[in-house]
PDB file of C-alpha atoms in Angstrom:
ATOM      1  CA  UNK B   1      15.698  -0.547 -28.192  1.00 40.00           C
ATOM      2  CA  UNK B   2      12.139  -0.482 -27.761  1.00 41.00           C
ATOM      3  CA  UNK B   3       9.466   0.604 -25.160  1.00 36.00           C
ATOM      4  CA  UNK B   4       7.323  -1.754 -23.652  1.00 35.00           C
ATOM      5  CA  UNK B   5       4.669  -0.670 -21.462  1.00 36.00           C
ATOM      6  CA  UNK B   6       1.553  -2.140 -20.074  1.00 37.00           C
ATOM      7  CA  UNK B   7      -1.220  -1.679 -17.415  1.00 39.00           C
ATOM      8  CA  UNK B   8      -3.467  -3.955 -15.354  1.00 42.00           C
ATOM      9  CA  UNK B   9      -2.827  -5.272 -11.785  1.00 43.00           C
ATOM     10  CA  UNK B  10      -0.155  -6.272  -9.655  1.00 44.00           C
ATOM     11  CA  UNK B  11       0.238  -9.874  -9.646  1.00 43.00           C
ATOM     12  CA  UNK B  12       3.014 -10.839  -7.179  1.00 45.00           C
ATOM     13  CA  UNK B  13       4.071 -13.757  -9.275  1.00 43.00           C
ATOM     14  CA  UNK B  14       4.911 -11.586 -12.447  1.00 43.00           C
ATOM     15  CA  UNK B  15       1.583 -12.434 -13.996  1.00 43.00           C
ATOM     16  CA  UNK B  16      -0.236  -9.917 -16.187  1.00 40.00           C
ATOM     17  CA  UNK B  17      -4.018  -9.915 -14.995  1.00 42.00           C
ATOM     18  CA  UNK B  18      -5.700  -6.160 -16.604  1.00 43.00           C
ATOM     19  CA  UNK B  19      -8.675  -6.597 -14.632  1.00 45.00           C
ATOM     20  CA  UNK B  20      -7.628  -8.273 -11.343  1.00 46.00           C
ATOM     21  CA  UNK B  21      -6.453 -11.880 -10.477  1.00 47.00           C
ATOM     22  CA  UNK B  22      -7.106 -14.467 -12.428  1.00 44.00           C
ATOM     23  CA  UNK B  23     -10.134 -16.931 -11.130  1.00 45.00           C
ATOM     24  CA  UNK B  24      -8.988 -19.977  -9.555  1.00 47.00           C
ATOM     25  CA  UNK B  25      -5.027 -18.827  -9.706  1.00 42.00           C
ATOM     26  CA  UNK B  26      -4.273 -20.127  -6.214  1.00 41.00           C
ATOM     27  CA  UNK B  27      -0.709 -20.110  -6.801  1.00 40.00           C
ATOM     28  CA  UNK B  28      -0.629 -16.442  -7.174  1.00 38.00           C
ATOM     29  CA  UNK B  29      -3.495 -15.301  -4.400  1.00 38.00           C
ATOM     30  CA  UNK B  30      -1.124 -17.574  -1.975  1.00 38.00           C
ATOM     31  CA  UNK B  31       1.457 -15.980  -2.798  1.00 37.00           C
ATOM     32  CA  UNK B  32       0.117 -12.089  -2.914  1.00 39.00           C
ATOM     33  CA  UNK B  33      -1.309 -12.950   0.077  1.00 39.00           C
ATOM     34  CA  UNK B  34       1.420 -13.930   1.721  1.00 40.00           C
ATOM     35  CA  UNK B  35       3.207 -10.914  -0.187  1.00 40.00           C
ATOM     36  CA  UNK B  36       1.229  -8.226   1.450  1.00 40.00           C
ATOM     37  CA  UNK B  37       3.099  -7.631   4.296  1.00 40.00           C
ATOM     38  CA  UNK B  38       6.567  -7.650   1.899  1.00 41.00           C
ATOM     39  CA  UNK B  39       8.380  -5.922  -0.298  1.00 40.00           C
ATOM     40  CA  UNK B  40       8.570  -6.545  -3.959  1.00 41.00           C
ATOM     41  CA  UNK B  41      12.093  -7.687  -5.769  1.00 41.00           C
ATOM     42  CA  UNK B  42      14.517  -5.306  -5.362  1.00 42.00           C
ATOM     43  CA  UNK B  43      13.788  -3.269  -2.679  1.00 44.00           C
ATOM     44  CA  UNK B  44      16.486  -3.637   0.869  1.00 48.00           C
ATOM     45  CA  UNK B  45      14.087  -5.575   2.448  1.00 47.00           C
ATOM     46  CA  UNK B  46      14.909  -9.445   3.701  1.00 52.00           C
ATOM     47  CA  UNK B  47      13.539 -12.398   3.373  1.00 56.00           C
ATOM     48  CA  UNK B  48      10.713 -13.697   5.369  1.00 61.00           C
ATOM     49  CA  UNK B  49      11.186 -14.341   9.348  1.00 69.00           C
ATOM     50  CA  UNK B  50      14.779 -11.774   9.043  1.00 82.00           C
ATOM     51  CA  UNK B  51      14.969  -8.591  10.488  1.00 90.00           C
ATOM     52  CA  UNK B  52      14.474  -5.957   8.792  1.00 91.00           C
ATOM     53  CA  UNK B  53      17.893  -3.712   7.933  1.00 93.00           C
ATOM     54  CA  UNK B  54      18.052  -0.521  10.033  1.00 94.00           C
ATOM     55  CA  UNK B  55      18.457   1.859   7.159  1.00 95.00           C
ATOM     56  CA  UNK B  56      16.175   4.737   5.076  1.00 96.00           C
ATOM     57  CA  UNK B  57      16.152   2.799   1.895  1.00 96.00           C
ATOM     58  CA  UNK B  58      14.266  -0.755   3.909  1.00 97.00           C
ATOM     59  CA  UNK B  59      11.773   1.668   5.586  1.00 98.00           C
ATOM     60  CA  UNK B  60      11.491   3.434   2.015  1.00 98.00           C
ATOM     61  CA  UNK B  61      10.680  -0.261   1.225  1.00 98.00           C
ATOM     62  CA  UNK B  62       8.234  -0.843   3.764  1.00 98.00           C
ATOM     63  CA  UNK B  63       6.328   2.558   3.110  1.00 98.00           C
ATOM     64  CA  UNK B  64       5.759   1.079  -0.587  1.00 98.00           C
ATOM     65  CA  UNK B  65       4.697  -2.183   0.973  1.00 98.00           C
ATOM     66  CA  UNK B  66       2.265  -0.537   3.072  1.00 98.00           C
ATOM     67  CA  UNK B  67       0.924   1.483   0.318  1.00 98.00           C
ATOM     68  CA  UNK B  68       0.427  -1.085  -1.898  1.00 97.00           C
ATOM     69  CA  UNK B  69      -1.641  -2.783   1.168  1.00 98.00           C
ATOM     70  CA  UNK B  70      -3.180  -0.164   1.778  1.00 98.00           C
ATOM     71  CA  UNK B  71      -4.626  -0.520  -1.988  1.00 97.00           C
ATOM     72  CA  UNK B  72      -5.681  -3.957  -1.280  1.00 97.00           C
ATOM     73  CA  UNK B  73      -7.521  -3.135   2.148  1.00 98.00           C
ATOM     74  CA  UNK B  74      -9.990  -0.992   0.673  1.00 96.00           C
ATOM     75  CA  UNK B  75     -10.470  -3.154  -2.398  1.00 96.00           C
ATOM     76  CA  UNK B  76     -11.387  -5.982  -0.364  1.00 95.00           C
ATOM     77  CA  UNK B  77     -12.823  -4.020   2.631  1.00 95.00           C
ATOM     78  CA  UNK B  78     -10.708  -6.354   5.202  1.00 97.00           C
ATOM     79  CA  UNK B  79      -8.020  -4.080   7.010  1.00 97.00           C
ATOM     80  CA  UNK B  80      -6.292  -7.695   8.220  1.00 96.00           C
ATOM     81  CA  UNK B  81      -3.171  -7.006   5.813  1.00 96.00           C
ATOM     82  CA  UNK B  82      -2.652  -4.055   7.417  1.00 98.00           C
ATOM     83  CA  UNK B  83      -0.882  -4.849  10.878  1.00 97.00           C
ATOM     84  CA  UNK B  84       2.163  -6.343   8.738  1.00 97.00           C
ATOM     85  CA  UNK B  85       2.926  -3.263   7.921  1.00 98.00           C
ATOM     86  CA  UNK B  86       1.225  -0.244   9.867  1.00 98.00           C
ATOM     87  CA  UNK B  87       1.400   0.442  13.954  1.00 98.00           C
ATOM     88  CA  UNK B  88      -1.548   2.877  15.736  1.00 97.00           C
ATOM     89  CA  UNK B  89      -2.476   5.346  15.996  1.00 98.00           C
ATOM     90  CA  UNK B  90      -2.973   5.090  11.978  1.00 98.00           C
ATOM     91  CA  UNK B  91      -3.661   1.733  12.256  1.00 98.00           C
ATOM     92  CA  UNK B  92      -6.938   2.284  13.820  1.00 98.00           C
ATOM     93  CA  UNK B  93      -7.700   5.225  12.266  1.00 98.00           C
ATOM     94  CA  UNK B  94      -7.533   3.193   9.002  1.00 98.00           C
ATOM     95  CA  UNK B  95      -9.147  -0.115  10.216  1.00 98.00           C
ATOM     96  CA  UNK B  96     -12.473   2.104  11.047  1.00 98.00           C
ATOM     97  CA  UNK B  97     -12.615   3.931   8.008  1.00 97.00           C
ATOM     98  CA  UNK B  98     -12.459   0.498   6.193  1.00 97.00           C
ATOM     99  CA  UNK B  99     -15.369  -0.527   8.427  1.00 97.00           C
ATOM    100  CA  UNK B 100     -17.195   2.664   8.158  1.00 97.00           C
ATOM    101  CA  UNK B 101     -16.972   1.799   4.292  1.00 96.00           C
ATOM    102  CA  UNK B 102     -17.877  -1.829   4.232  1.00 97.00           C
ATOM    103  CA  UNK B 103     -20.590  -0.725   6.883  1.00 97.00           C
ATOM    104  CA  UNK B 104     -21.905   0.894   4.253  1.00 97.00           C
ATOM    105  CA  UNK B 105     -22.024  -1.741   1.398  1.00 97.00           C
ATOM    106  CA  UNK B 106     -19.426   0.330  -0.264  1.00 97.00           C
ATOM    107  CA  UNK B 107     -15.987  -1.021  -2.023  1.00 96.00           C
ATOM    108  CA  UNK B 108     -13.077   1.364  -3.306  1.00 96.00           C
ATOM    109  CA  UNK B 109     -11.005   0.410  -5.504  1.00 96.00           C
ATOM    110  CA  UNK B 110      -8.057   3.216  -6.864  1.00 95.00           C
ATOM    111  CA  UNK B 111      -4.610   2.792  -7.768  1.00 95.00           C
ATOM    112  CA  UNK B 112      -1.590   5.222  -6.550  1.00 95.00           C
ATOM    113  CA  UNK B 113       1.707   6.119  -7.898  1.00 96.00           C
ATOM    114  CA  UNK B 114       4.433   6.996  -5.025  1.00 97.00           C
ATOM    115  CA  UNK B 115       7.702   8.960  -5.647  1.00 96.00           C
ATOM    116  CA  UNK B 116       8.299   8.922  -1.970  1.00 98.00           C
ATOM    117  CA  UNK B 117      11.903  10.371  -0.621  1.00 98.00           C
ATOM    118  CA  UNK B 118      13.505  10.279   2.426  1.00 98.00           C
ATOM    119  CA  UNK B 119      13.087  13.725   4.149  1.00 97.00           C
ATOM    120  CA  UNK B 120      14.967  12.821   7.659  1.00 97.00           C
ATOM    121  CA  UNK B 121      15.397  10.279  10.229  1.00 97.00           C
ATOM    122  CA  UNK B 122      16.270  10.509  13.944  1.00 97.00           C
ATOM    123  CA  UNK B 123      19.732  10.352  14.803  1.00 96.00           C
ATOM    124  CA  UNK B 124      19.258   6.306  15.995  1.00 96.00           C
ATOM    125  CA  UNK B 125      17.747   5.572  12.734  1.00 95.00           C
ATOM    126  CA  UNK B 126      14.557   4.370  14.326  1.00 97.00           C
ATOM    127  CA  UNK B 127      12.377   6.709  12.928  1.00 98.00           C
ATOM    128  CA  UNK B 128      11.995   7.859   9.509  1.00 98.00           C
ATOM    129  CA  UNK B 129       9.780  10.412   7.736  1.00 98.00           C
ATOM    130  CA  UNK B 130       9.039  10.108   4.163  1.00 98.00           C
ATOM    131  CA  UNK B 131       7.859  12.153   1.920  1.00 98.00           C
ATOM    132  CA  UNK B 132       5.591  11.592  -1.079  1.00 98.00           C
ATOM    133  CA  UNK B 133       3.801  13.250  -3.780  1.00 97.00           C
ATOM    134  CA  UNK B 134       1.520  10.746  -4.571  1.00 96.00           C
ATOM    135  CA  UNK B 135      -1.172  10.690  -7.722  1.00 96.00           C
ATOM    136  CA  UNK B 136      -4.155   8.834  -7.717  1.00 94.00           C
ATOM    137  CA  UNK B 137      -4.757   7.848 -11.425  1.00 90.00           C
ATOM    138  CA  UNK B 138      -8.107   6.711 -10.339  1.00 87.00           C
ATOM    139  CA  UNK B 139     -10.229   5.970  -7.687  1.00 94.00           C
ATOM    140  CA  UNK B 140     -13.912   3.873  -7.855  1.00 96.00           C
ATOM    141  CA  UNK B 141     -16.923   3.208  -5.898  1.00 96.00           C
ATOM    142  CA  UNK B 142     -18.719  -0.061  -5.735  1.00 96.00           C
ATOM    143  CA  UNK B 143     -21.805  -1.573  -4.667  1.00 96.00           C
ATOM    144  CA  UNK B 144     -20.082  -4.510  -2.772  1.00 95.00           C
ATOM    145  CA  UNK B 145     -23.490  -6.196  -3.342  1.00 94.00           C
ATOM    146  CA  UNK B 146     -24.063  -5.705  -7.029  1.00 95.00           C
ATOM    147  CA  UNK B 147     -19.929  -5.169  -8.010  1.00 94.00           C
ATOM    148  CA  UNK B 148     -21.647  -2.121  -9.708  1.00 97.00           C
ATOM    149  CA  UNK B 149     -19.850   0.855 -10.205  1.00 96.00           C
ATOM    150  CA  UNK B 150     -21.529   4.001  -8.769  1.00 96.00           C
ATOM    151  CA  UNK B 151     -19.123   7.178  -8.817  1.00 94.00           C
ATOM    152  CA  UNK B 152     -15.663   7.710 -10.180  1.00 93.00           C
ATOM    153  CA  UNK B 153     -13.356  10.192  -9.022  1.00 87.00           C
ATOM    154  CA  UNK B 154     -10.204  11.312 -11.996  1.00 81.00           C
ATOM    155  CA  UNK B 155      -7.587  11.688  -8.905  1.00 82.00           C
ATOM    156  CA  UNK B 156      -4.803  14.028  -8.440  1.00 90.00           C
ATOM    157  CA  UNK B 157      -1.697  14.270  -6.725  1.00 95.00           C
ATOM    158  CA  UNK B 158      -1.198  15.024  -3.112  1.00 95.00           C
ATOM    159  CA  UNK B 159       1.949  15.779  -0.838  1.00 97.00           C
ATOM    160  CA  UNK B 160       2.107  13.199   1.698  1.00 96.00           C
ATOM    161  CA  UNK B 161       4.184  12.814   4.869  1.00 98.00           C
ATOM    162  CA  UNK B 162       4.618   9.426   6.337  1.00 98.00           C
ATOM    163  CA  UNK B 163       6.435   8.702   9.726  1.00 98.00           C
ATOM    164  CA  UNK B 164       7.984   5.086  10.115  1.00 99.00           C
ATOM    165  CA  UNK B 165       9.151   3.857  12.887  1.00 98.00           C
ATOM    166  CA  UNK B 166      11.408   0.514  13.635  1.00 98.00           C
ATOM    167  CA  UNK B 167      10.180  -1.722  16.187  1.00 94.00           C
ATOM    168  CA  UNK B 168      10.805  -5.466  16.871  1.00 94.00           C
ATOM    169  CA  UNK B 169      13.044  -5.466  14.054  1.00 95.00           C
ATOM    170  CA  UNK B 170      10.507  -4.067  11.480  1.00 97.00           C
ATOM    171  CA  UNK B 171       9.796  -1.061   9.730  1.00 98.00           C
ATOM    172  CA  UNK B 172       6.060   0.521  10.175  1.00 98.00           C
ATOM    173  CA  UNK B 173       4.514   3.250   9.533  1.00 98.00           C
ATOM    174  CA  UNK B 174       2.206   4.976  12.307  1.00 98.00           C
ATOM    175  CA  UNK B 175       1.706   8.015  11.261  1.00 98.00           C
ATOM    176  CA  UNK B 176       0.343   9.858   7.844  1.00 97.00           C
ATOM    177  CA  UNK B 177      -0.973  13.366   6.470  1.00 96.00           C
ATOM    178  CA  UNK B 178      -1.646  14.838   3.614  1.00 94.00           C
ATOM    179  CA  UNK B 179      -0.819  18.152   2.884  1.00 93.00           C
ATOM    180  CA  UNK B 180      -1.641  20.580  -0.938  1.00 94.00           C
ATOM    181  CA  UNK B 181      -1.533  19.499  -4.243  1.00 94.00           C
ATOM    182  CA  UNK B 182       1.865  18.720  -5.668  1.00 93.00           C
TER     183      UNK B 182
END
């Protein structure tokens, strides 16, 4: 049995796109679009318009999906994604930074890989905490007028601590720090 491994974007559809979508793919920026709130394939999460299940391995789910949004926020400096699957106060706190940044003429574009566990929950199951130790494999500035690259940072890994909480039938996160190098 062989390894196969490979590297480029996330494409929603199962598509293999190294340096972003592919132009004029409208099949799969509909559906990534309408994926950003979601989880991907076999995660407990349910389909779209169902509640989500009450249990540490959905919000684990959710956590992943916000993450991955979270990815695609600063990329495209528009924080809209975001309320699908994040709840203030670090909503807001994450909506202004994107604004401070696009404020700017600035685009970031970095990619994060989680290994996030569940480290409690309340005794009702509404809230969660998760933690992570999350490394950055890269992270990029752009001029969002030029698409030109001006700094690159190498990354690192960082312990993270998310809380998610379970309102109107859906996991969200509303809280996040980050802590030392793991």
């Amino acid at each position: 049995m062989g390894l196969l491994a490979a590297c480029g974007s996330r494409a929603q559809t199962g598509g293999f796109h190294p340096n972003g979508q592919a132009p004029g793919d409208g099949a799969s920026a509909a559906s990534s679009s309408g994926a950003t709130g979601g989880a991907t394939a076999g995660d407990d999460a349910p389909g779209a318009g169902a509640p989500a299940p009450k249990t540490p391995q959905s919000a684990l789910a959710a956590y992943r999906a916000y993450q991955l949004a979270y990815e695609r926020a600063y990329e495209t400096n528009d924080a809209g994604g975001l309320s699908a699957v994040a709840m203030d106060p670090l909503l807001s706190k994450v909506t202004q930074d994107i604004g401070a940044v696009r404020a700017q003429g600035l685009i970031w574009r970095f990619h994060n890989i989680l290994n996030p566990r569940v480290q409690g929950s309340s005794s009702d199951l509404s809230t969660v905490v998760i933690l992570d130790c999350v490394r950055t494999l890269g992270s990029y500035k752009y001029s969002a007028k030029t698409g030109k690259r001006l700094t690159s940072w190498r990354g690192g890994t960082v312990q993270y601590q998310a809380v998610m909480r379970y309102s109107d039938d859906v996991w969200k996160i509303s809280e996040a720090t980050e802590g030392e190098k793991c």
